Amino acid sequence: MTALLPLMWNIGVVAGSAVGGLLADPANQYPSIFGRCEIFRTFPYLLPCLVGSLTTAMGLFVGLFKLKETLVIPPVAAVPEAQENGAATESTPLVVQQSPEQQQSMLALLTPTCRRVLTINVLICLAISMYYHIYSMFAASPPRDGGLGFNTQGIGISLAISGLVVIYLQLVAYPKLVQKYGTLRCCQIGLLGMVPVFFAIPFLSLLSARVEQLVANRVPVDLLVSQSWMSPAGLEYGMLWFLLLALLLARMVGDILAFTSINLIVSNIAPTKTTLGAMNGMQQFSSTCTRIIGPMLSGTLWGWSIKHKMVYPFNSHLVWVLCGVLIAVSWKMAMALPSSVNVFASGQLPRRRQ
């Protein structure tokens, strides 16, 4: 069940970005359908916002009326009348013993391994949230500012194509890889695979700038679909798309391996089944904080880097280099994790005393 959460997250992120790009400005993108709708000319981003609002409303409806409460409250045992009045009886214990699970505090859960795992989770989530925010700006910015010069439709298509592999990787490939290599090894491989991807993506701007130079009158990159694929510009434009999709697919593979594995590891290191909620709560809290910080940090750094035109890595590559460094640090920390995180700790039976 834990492995399905990253699947739903990845599908939602990719599908949402793709739908937003494909439905933005429908009056100009699809004039035969929405060309006469004045409201979409006045508000070009209304349609994707409506789709997002409808999707959220459907989730709210399912959550309110279809989901069942999972908290099991044990029935309260009957208390003798003498105990209700405060009088002690022969069966009243002098000291109320608490189980070890009840005595364990939140601080006791933060073992060195737990702190390392949660730190890795924070670094991964921060890098991924920065990527999802910066990619659209990177793809829409002109090559002179370190971008690709795509329009909204091109951005949506690139995200949609790269997202087609999510379901297969999550439901088919990932369980086989975990069974063969283990959860920790899959996490390490995924992190290591994403590092060169983040460093390589911004270099595609050089190819995009080259395509613009080959087209007469500086035709924008998103209009090159009308050019012949046999022309120099057409061939290099096709190479641009090939390399971009290859890098996006490689990043998606690494994302699934790393993000799904770290979710499973967080559950595996919980000492008891009753502490699973606390462990997942700490993970979700830290992940939510990164989703707040990530977009603000990436947007600020992107604007600063393209404005000041400094040398590498403080130019338009700055955000991408930072994402790569975060993933590299998380990979280094993951290499130090013990192999015991592959096993669900709270599901192990205690050893019998000899």
mmCIF file of C-alpha atoms in Angstrom:
data_model
loop_
_atom_site.group_PDB
_atom_site.id
_atom_site.type_symbol
_atom_site.label_atom_id
_atom_site.label_comp_id
_atom_site.label_asym_id
_atom_site.label_seq_id
_atom_site.Cartn_x
_atom_site.Cartn_y
_atom_site.Cartn_z
ATOM 1 C CA MET A 1 0.000 0.000 0.000
ATOM 2 C CA THR A 2 2.860 2.365 0.816
ATOM 3 C CA ALA A 3 4.310 1.887 -2.672
ATOM 4 C CA LEU A 4 1.043 3.077 -4.237
ATOM 5 C CA LEU A 5 1.284 6.533 -2.657
ATOM 6 C CA PRO A 6 4.265 7.632 -4.810
ATOM 7 C CA LEU A 7 2.457 6.212 -7.848
ATOM 8 C CA MET A 8 -0.570 8.406 -7.231
ATOM 9 C CA TRP A 9 1.664 11.386 -6.516
ATOM 10 C CA ASN A 10 3.699 10.967 -9.709
ATOM 11 C CA ILE A 11 0.589 10.459 -11.828
ATOM 12 C CA GLY A 12 -1.013 13.545 -10.331
ATOM 13 C CA VAL A 13 2.047 15.742 -10.772
ATOM 14 C CA VAL A 14 2.721 14.670 -14.359
ATOM 15 C CA ALA A 15 -0.928 14.658 -15.408
ATOM 16 C CA GLY A 16 -1.581 18.012 -13.758
ATOM 17 C CA SER A 17 1.378 19.667 -15.445
ATOM 18 C CA ALA A 18 0.497 18.139 -18.808
ATOM 19 C CA VAL A 19 -3.178 19.101 -18.584
ATOM 20 C CA GLY A 20 -2.242 22.616 -17.505
ATOM 21 C CA GLY A 21 0.027 23.056 -20.501
ATOM 22 C CA LEU A 22 -2.353 21.502 -23.014
ATOM 23 C CA LEU A 23 -5.425 23.418 -21.824
ATOM 24 C CA ALA A 24 -3.832 26.824 -21.258
ATOM 25 C CA ASP A 25 -5.012 29.566 -23.647
ATOM 26 C CA PRO A 26 -7.512 27.285 -25.438
ATOM 27 C CA ALA A 27 -8.833 30.091 -27.652
ATOM 28 C CA ASN A 28 -5.474 30.277 -29.439
ATOM 29 C CA GLN A 29 -4.408 26.645 -29.117
ATOM 30 C CA TYR A 30 -7.743 25.207 -30.281
ATOM 31 C CA PRO A 31 -9.473 28.000 -32.221
ATOM 32 C CA SER A 32 -11.899 25.608 -33.925
ATOM 33 C CA ILE A 33 -13.347 24.616 -30.534
ATOM 34 C CA PHE A 34 -12.841 27.588 -28.232
ATOM 35 C CA GLY A 35 -12.167 30.364 -30.714
ATOM 36 C CA ARG A 36 -15.596 31.911 -30.265
ATOM 37 C CA CYS A 37 -15.618 31.718 -26.452
ATOM 38 C CA GLU A 38 -14.902 35.256 -25.318
ATOM 39 C CA ILE A 39 -14.418 34.181 -21.711
ATOM 40 C CA PHE A 40 -11.394 32.057 -22.634
ATOM 41 C CA ARG A 41 -9.900 34.964 -24.549
ATOM 42 C CA THR A 42 -10.306 37.232 -21.545
ATOM 43 C CA PHE A 43 -9.092 34.575 -19.095
ATOM 44 C CA PRO A 44 -6.691 32.288 -21.005
ATOM 45 C CA TYR A 45 -5.906 30.130 -17.964
ATOM 46 C CA LEU A 46 -9.488 29.637 -16.827
ATOM 47 C CA LEU A 47 -9.941 26.182 -18.386
ATOM 48 C CA PRO A 48 -7.029 24.416 -16.617
ATOM 49 C CA CYS A 49 -8.068 26.113 -13.357
ATOM 50 C CA LEU A 50 -11.607 24.781 -13.778
ATOM 51 C CA VAL A 51 -10.289 21.275 -14.383
ATOM 52 C CA GLY A 52 -8.114 21.543 -11.272
ATOM 53 C CA SER A 53 -11.004 22.806 -9.164
ATOM 54 C CA LEU A 54 -13.294 20.020 -10.390
ATOM 55 C CA THR A 55 -10.659 17.403 -9.585
ATOM 56 C CA THR A 56 -10.210 18.802 -6.078
ATOM 57 C CA ALA A 57 -13.989 18.834 -5.550
ATOM 58 C CA MET A 58 -14.181 15.170 -6.576
ATOM 59 C CA GLY A 59 -11.425 14.317 -4.093
ATOM 60 C CA LEU A 60 -13.270 16.198 -1.351
ATOM 61 C CA PHE A 61 -16.493 14.313 -2.109
ATOM 62 C CA VAL A 62 -14.756 10.929 -1.998
ATOM 63 C CA GLY A 63 -12.970 11.825 1.224
ATOM 64 C CA LEU A 64 -16.142 12.980 2.981
ATOM 65 C CA PHE A 65 -18.615 10.340 1.861
ATOM 66 C CA LYS A 66 -16.704 7.287 0.673
ATOM 67 C CA LEU A 67 -13.693 6.841 2.956
ATOM 68 C CA LYS A 68 -14.155 4.983 6.221
ATOM 69 C CA GLU A 69 -12.476 5.890 9.490
ATOM 70 C CA THR A 70 -9.382 3.756 10.127
ATOM 71 C CA LEU A 71 -8.945 4.651 13.797
ATOM 72 C CA VAL A 72 -10.082 1.718 15.928
ATOM 73 C CA ILE A 73 -11.166 2.818 19.407
ATOM 74 C CA PRO A 74 -11.236 -0.128 21.841
ATOM 75 C CA PRO A 75 -14.352 -0.426 23.996
ATOM 76 C CA VAL A 76 -14.065 0.946 27.504
ATOM 77 C CA ALA A 77 -14.265 -1.748 30.129
ATOM 78 C CA ALA A 78 -16.918 -1.455 32.790
ATOM 79 C CA VAL A 79 -15.643 0.172 35.968
ATOM 80 C CA PRO A 80 -16.954 -1.065 39.306
ATOM 81 C CA GLU A 81 -19.049 1.409 41.241
ATOM 82 C CA ALA A 82 -16.545 1.467 44.082
ATOM 83 C CA GLN A 83 -13.757 2.562 41.749
ATOM 84 C CA GLU A 84 -15.997 5.248 40.226
ATOM 85 C CA ASN A 85 -16.417 6.742 43.694
ATOM 86 C CA GLY A 86 -12.650 6.731 44.212
ATOM 87 C CA ALA A 87 -12.601 3.804 46.644
ATOM 88 C CA ALA A 88 -9.898 1.165 46.163
ATOM 89 C CA THR A 89 -10.700 -2.533 46.080
ATOM 90 C CA GLU A 90 -8.586 -5.667 46.388
ATOM 91 C CA SER A 91 -8.261 -5.858 42.568
ATOM 92 C CA THR A 92 -7.191 -2.220 42.136
ATOM 93 C CA PRO A 93 -3.483 -2.103 41.085
ATOM 94 C CA LEU A 94 -1.231 0.202 43.085
ATOM 95 C CA VAL A 95 0.760 1.212 39.977
ATOM 96 C CA VAL A 96 -0.723 1.349 36.506
ATOM 97 C CA GLN A 97 1.758 -0.311 34.162
ATOM 98 C CA GLN A 98 2.100 1.127 30.663
ATOM 99 C CA SER A 99 3.177 -0.925 27.708
ATOM 100 C CA PRO A 100 6.545 -0.127 26.110
ATOM 101 C CA GLU A 101 4.692 1.161 23.039
ATOM 102 C CA GLN A 102 2.812 3.683 25.197
ATOM 103 C CA GLN A 103 5.995 4.789 26.957
ATOM 104 C CA GLN A 104 7.866 5.445 23.699
ATOM 105 C CA SER A 105 7.956 9.150 22.883
ATOM 106 C CA MET A 106 8.520 10.925 19.596
ATOM 107 C CA LEU A 107 12.102 11.697 20.567
ATOM 108 C CA ALA A 108 12.745 8.008 21.198
ATOM 109 C CA LEU A 109 11.793 7.284 17.573
ATOM 110 C CA LEU A 110 14.494 9.640 16.269
ATOM 111 C CA THR A 111 17.297 7.117 16.263
ATOM 112 C CA PRO A 112 20.423 7.884 14.180
ATOM 113 C CA THR A 113 19.058 5.737 11.344
ATOM 114 C CA CYS A 114 15.673 7.437 11.536
ATOM 115 C CA ARG A 115 17.225 10.905 11.434
ATOM 116 C CA ARG A 116 19.346 9.943 8.450
ATOM 117 C CA VAL A 117 16.342 8.511 6.578
ATOM 118 C CA LEU A 118 14.210 11.584 7.258
ATOM 119 C CA THR A 119 17.055 13.866 6.130
ATOM 120 C CA ILE A 120 17.357 11.907 2.885
ATOM 121 C CA ASN A 121 13.610 12.232 2.414
ATOM 122 C CA VAL A 122 13.791 16.015 2.924
ATOM 123 C CA LEU A 123 16.618 16.405 0.404
ATOM 124 C CA ILE A 124 14.827 14.279 -2.206
ATOM 125 C CA CYS A 125 11.516 16.108 -1.790
ATOM 126 C CA LEU A 126 13.221 19.506 -1.888
ATOM 127 C CA ALA A 127 15.073 18.699 -5.118
ATOM 128 C CA ILE A 128 11.973 17.235 -6.787
ATOM 129 C CA SER A 129 9.729 20.138 -5.750
ATOM 130 C CA MET A 130 12.309 22.568 -7.116
ATOM 131 C CA TYR A 131 12.464 20.613 -10.370
ATOM 132 C CA TYR A 132 8.695 20.588 -10.935
ATOM 133 C CA HIS A 133 8.558 24.326 -10.357
ATOM 134 C CA ILE A 134 11.588 25.285 -12.432
ATOM 135 C CA TYR A 135 10.992 23.034 -15.440
ATOM 136 C CA SER A 136 8.036 25.015 -16.786
ATOM 137 C CA MET A 137 9.932 28.298 -16.444
ATOM 138 C CA PHE A 138 13.033 26.749 -18.000
ATOM 139 C CA ALA A 139 11.101 25.347 -20.948
ATOM 140 C CA ALA A 140 9.170 28.595 -21.537
ATOM 141 C CA SER A 141 12.142 30.964 -21.261
ATOM 142 C CA PRO A 142 13.940 31.954 -24.482
ATOM 143 C CA PRO A 143 17.338 30.380 -25.196
ATOM 144 C CA ARG A 144 19.110 33.697 -24.533
ATOM 145 C CA ASP A 145 17.944 33.372 -20.911
ATOM 146 C CA GLY A 146 19.011 29.752 -20.650
ATOM 147 C CA GLY A 147 15.672 28.166 -21.573
ATOM 148 C CA LEU A 148 14.181 26.164 -24.429
ATOM 149 C CA GLY A 149 11.674 28.657 -25.855
ATOM 150 C CA PHE A 150 8.722 26.224 -25.821
ATOM 151 C CA ASN A 151 5.103 27.337 -25.771
ATOM 152 C CA THR A 152 2.576 25.971 -23.267
ATOM 153 C CA GLN A 153 1.553 23.154 -25.593
ATOM 154 C CA GLY A 154 5.154 22.015 -26.041
ATOM 155 C CA ILE A 155 5.675 22.011 -22.273
ATOM 156 C CA GLY A 156 2.516 19.964 -21.755
ATOM 157 C CA ILE A 157 3.482 17.456 -24.449
ATOM 158 C CA SER A 158 6.964 16.936 -23.005
ATOM 159 C CA LEU A 159 5.553 16.250 -19.547
ATOM 160 C CA ALA A 160 2.788 14.006 -20.875
ATOM 161 C CA ILE A 161 5.188 11.836 -22.888
ATOM 162 C CA SER A 162 7.630 11.460 -20.012
ATOM 163 C CA GLY A 163 4.760 10.580 -17.687
ATOM 164 C CA LEU A 164 3.510 7.673 -19.795
ATOM 165 C CA VAL A 165 6.054 5.343 -18.207
ATOM 166 C CA VAL A 166 4.989 6.069 -14.614
ATOM 167 C CA ILE A 167 2.346 3.341 -14.308
ATOM 168 C CA TYR A 168 4.531 0.662 -15.930
ATOM 169 C CA LEU A 169 7.576 1.511 -13.836
ATOM 170 C CA GLN A 170 5.633 1.696 -10.582
ATOM 171 C CA LEU A 171 3.408 -1.349 -10.947
ATOM 172 C CA VAL A 172 5.508 -3.688 -13.114
ATOM 173 C CA ALA A 173 9.199 -2.821 -13.065
ATOM 174 C CA TYR A 174 9.631 -1.527 -9.518
ATOM 175 C CA PRO A 175 8.323 -4.636 -7.644
ATOM 176 C CA LYS A 176 10.687 -6.837 -9.683
ATOM 177 C CA LEU A 177 13.648 -4.555 -9.010
ATOM 178 C CA VAL A 178 12.910 -4.462 -5.267
ATOM 179 C CA GLN A 179 12.615 -8.227 -5.141
ATOM 180 C CA LYS A 180 15.959 -8.613 -6.906
ATOM 181 C CA TYR A 181 18.047 -5.794 -5.416
ATOM 182 C CA GLY A 182 16.220 -4.719 -2.254
ATOM 183 C CA THR A 183 14.605 -1.424 -1.266
ATOM 184 C CA LEU A 184 17.792 0.306 -0.152
ATOM 185 C CA ARG A 185 19.707 -0.607 -3.299
ATOM 186 C CA CYS A 186 16.886 0.668 -5.508
ATOM 187 C CA CYS A 187 16.916 3.952 -3.604
ATOM 188 C CA GLN A 188 20.659 4.304 -4.079
ATOM 189 C CA ILE A 189 20.464 3.510 -7.806
ATOM 190 C CA GLY A 190 17.619 5.973 -8.321
ATOM 191 C CA LEU A 191 19.459 8.779 -6.557
ATOM 192 C CA LEU A 192 22.692 8.136 -8.411
ATOM 193 C CA GLY A 193 20.873 8.105 -11.750
ATOM 194 C CA MET A 194 19.235 11.488 -11.162
ATOM 195 C CA VAL A 195 22.471 13.346 -10.401
ATOM 196 C CA PRO A 196 23.819 13.570 -13.997
ATOM 197 C CA VAL A 197 20.308 14.286 -15.324
ATOM 198 C CA PHE A 198 19.958 17.485 -13.306
ATOM 199 C CA PHE A 199 23.394 18.661 -14.409
ATOM 200 C CA ALA A 200 22.693 17.848 -18.086
ATOM 201 C CA ILE A 201 19.205 19.320 -18.617
ATOM 202 C CA PRO A 202 20.200 23.035 -18.702
ATOM 203 C CA PHE A 203 22.790 22.352 -21.446
ATOM 204 C CA LEU A 204 19.882 21.701 -23.823
ATOM 205 C CA SER A 205 19.491 25.467 -24.002
ATOM 206 C CA LEU A 206 22.653 25.572 -26.120
ATOM 207 C CA LEU A 207 21.072 23.259 -28.679
ATOM 208 C CA SER A 208 17.876 25.301 -28.637
ATOM 209 C CA ALA A 209 19.886 28.460 -29.294
ATOM 210 C CA ARG A 210 21.659 26.691 -32.156
ATOM 211 C CA VAL A 211 18.293 25.792 -33.700
ATOM 212 C CA GLU A 212 17.198 29.417 -33.528
ATOM 213 C CA GLN A 213 20.357 30.513 -35.338
ATOM 214 C CA LEU A 214 19.704 28.069 -38.163
ATOM 215 C CA VAL A 215 16.197 29.392 -38.787
ATOM 216 C CA ALA A 216 15.806 32.541 -40.842
ATOM 217 C CA ASN A 217 14.482 35.649 -39.069
ATOM 218 C CA ARG A 218 14.912 34.000 -35.651
ATOM 219 C CA VAL A 219 11.735 31.912 -35.781
ATOM 220 C CA PRO A 220 10.838 30.751 -32.242
ATOM 221 C CA VAL A 221 11.564 27.134 -31.440
ATOM 222 C CA ASP A 222 7.905 26.228 -30.958
ATOM 223 C CA LEU A 223 7.182 27.152 -34.598
ATOM 224 C CA LEU A 224 9.746 24.756 -36.027
ATOM 225 C CA VAL A 225 7.142 22.040 -36.465
ATOM 226 C CA SER A 226 6.423 23.593 -39.860
ATOM 227 C CA GLN A 227 10.062 23.176 -40.926
ATOM 228 C CA SER A 228 11.268 20.146 -42.867
ATOM 229 C CA TRP A 229 12.847 17.478 -40.662
ATOM 230 C CA MET A 230 15.512 17.038 -43.360
ATOM 231 C CA SER A 231 16.710 20.623 -42.961
ATOM 232 C CA PRO A 232 19.569 21.331 -40.506
ATOM 233 C CA ALA A 233 17.171 23.133 -38.179
ATOM 234 C CA GLY A 234 14.680 20.261 -38.361
ATOM 235 C CA LEU A 235 17.315 17.651 -37.549
ATOM 236 C CA GLU A 236 18.674 19.593 -34.611
ATOM 237 C CA TYR A 237 15.152 20.340 -33.392
ATOM 238 C CA GLY A 238 14.422 16.611 -33.470
ATOM 239 C CA MET A 239 17.656 15.970 -31.581
ATOM 240 C CA LEU A 240 16.590 18.554 -28.998
ATOM 241 C CA TRP A 241 13.335 16.716 -28.373
ATOM 242 C CA PHE A 242 15.057 13.320 -28.333
ATOM 243 C CA LEU A 243 17.598 14.397 -25.722
ATOM 244 C CA LEU A 244 14.984 16.237 -23.662
ATOM 245 C CA LEU A 245 12.638 13.247 -23.507
ATOM 246 C CA ALA A 246 15.535 10.894 -22.747
ATOM 247 C CA LEU A 247 16.599 13.052 -19.799
ATOM 248 C CA LEU A 248 13.028 13.449 -18.551
ATOM 249 C CA LEU A 249 12.473 9.688 -18.720
ATOM 250 C CA ALA A 250 15.749 9.037 -16.890
ATOM 251 C CA ARG A 251 14.746 11.513 -14.197
ATOM 252 C CA MET A 252 11.340 9.872 -13.875
ATOM 253 C CA VAL A 253 12.938 6.433 -13.449
ATOM 254 C CA GLY A 254 15.250 7.768 -10.757
ATOM 255 C CA ASP A 255 12.363 9.589 -9.086
ATOM 256 C CA ILE A 256 10.271 6.425 -8.866
ATOM 257 C CA LEU A 257 13.134 4.288 -7.590
ATOM 258 C CA ALA A 258 14.271 6.811 -4.980
ATOM 259 C CA PHE A 259 10.967 8.303 -3.830
ATOM 260 C CA THR A 260 9.092 4.997 -3.607
ATOM 261 C CA SER A 261 11.991 3.317 -1.832
ATOM 262 C CA ILE A 262 12.401 6.065 0.758
ATOM 263 C CA ASN A 263 8.677 5.808 1.546
ATOM 264 C CA LEU A 264 9.044 2.076 2.132
ATOM 265 C CA ILE A 265 12.196 2.588 4.214
ATOM 266 C CA VAL A 266 10.389 5.069 6.476
ATOM 267 C CA SER A 267 7.765 2.399 7.166
ATOM 268 C CA ASN A 268 10.395 -0.315 7.580
ATOM 269 C CA ILE A 269 12.310 1.488 10.334
ATOM 270 C CA ALA A 270 9.237 2.008 12.533
ATOM 271 C CA PRO A 271 9.963 -0.128 15.634
ATOM 272 C CA THR A 272 6.322 -1.098 16.240
ATOM 273 C CA LYS A 273 3.118 -1.077 14.251
ATOM 274 C CA THR A 274 1.639 1.556 16.550
ATOM 275 C CA THR A 275 4.464 3.955 15.674
ATOM 276 C CA LEU A 276 3.868 3.724 11.920
ATOM 277 C CA GLY A 277 1.530 6.696 12.109
ATOM 278 C CA ALA A 278 4.107 8.793 13.926
ATOM 279 C CA MET A 279 6.837 7.906 11.427
ATOM 280 C CA ASN A 280 4.651 8.667 8.434
ATOM 281 C CA GLY A 281 3.473 11.865 10.114
ATOM 282 C CA MET A 282 7.036 13.113 10.520
ATOM 283 C CA GLN A 283 7.785 12.200 6.926
ATOM 284 C CA GLN A 284 4.721 13.980 5.574
ATOM 285 C CA PHE A 285 5.402 17.056 7.701
ATOM 286 C CA SER A 286 8.962 17.358 6.419
ATOM 287 C CA SER A 287 7.826 16.738 2.834
ATOM 288 C CA THR A 288 5.156 19.425 3.104
ATOM 289 C CA CYS A 289 7.734 21.936 4.314
ATOM 290 C CA THR A 290 9.920 21.245 1.283
ATOM 291 C CA ARG A 291 6.964 21.775 -1.055
ATOM 292 C CA ILE A 292 6.617 25.243 0.445
ATOM 293 C CA ILE A 293 10.309 26.095 0.374
ATOM 294 C CA GLY A 294 11.165 24.465 -2.964
ATOM 295 C CA PRO A 295 9.094 26.617 -5.329
ATOM 296 C CA MET A 296 10.062 29.848 -3.563
ATOM 297 C CA LEU A 297 13.750 28.947 -3.580
ATOM 298 C CA SER A 298 13.868 27.761 -7.190
ATOM 299 C CA GLY A 299 11.876 30.724 -8.521
ATOM 300 C CA THR A 300 14.044 33.222 -6.661
ATOM 301 C CA LEU A 301 17.303 31.620 -7.782
ATOM 302 C CA TRP A 302 16.119 31.304 -11.394
ATOM 303 C CA GLY A 303 15.171 34.966 -11.601
ATOM 304 C CA TRP A 304 18.443 36.053 -9.973
ATOM 305 C CA SER A 305 20.596 33.831 -12.186
ATOM 306 C CA ILE A 306 19.148 34.953 -15.537
ATOM 307 C CA LYS A 307 19.223 38.595 -14.450
ATOM 308 C CA HIS A 308 22.864 38.839 -13.400
ATOM 309 C CA LYS A 309 24.412 36.710 -16.206
ATOM 310 C CA MET A 310 27.254 35.303 -14.128
ATOM 311 C CA VAL A 311 29.641 32.459 -14.957
ATOM 312 C CA TYR A 312 28.873 28.766 -14.454
ATOM 313 C CA PRO A 313 27.463 27.499 -12.122
ATOM 314 C CA PHE A 314 25.884 30.805 -11.059
ATOM 315 C CA ASN A 315 24.253 31.406 -14.452
ATOM 316 C CA SER A 316 20.992 29.835 -15.615
ATOM 317 C CA HIS A 317 22.370 26.453 -14.473
ATOM 318 C CA LEU A 318 22.251 27.464 -10.800
ATOM 319 C CA VAL A 319 18.932 25.857 -9.851
ATOM 320 C CA TRP A 320 19.734 22.673 -11.752
ATOM 321 C CA VAL A 321 23.165 22.417 -10.145
ATOM 322 C CA LEU A 322 21.584 22.879 -6.711
ATOM 323 C CA CYS A 323 19.089 20.072 -7.439
ATOM 324 C CA GLY A 324 21.954 17.828 -8.511
ATOM 325 C CA VAL A 325 23.943 18.636 -5.373
ATOM 326 C CA LEU A 326 20.944 17.887 -3.129
ATOM 327 C CA ILE A 327 20.432 14.514 -4.793
ATOM 328 C CA ALA A 328 24.180 13.771 -4.636
ATOM 329 C CA VAL A 329 24.243 14.491 -0.889
ATOM 330 C CA SER A 330 21.176 12.300 -0.334
ATOM 331 C CA TRP A 331 22.844 9.492 -2.327
ATOM 332 C CA LYS A 332 25.969 9.790 -0.165
ATOM 333 C CA MET A 333 23.840 9.547 2.977
ATOM 334 C CA ALA A 334 21.864 6.603 1.557
ATOM 335 C CA MET A 335 25.103 4.704 0.987
ATOM 336 C CA ALA A 336 25.690 4.818 4.754
ATOM 337 C CA LEU A 337 22.328 3.301 5.693
ATOM 338 C CA PRO A 338 22.409 -0.218 7.159
ATOM 339 C CA SER A 339 20.934 -3.111 5.212
ATOM 340 C CA SER A 340 18.419 -3.654 8.029
ATOM 341 C CA VAL A 341 16.203 -0.909 6.539
ATOM 342 C CA ASN A 342 15.207 -3.437 3.860
ATOM 343 C CA VAL A 343 13.174 -5.338 6.463
ATOM 344 C CA PHE A 344 9.885 -4.264 8.002
ATOM 345 C CA ALA A 345 11.064 -3.961 11.626
ATOM 346 C CA SER A 346 7.642 -3.908 13.296
ATOM 347 C CA GLY A 347 6.649 -7.053 11.441
ATOM 348 C CA GLN A 348 9.502 -9.133 12.855
ATOM 349 C CA LEU A 349 8.707 -11.552 15.619
ATOM 350 C CA PRO A 350 10.775 -11.217 18.790
ATOM 351 C CA ARG A 351 13.378 -13.902 19.304
ATOM 352 C CA ARG A 352 12.681 -16.563 21.918
ATOM 353 C CA ARG A 353 15.018 -16.720 24.850
ATOM 354 C CA GLN A 354 17.152 -19.826 24.847
#
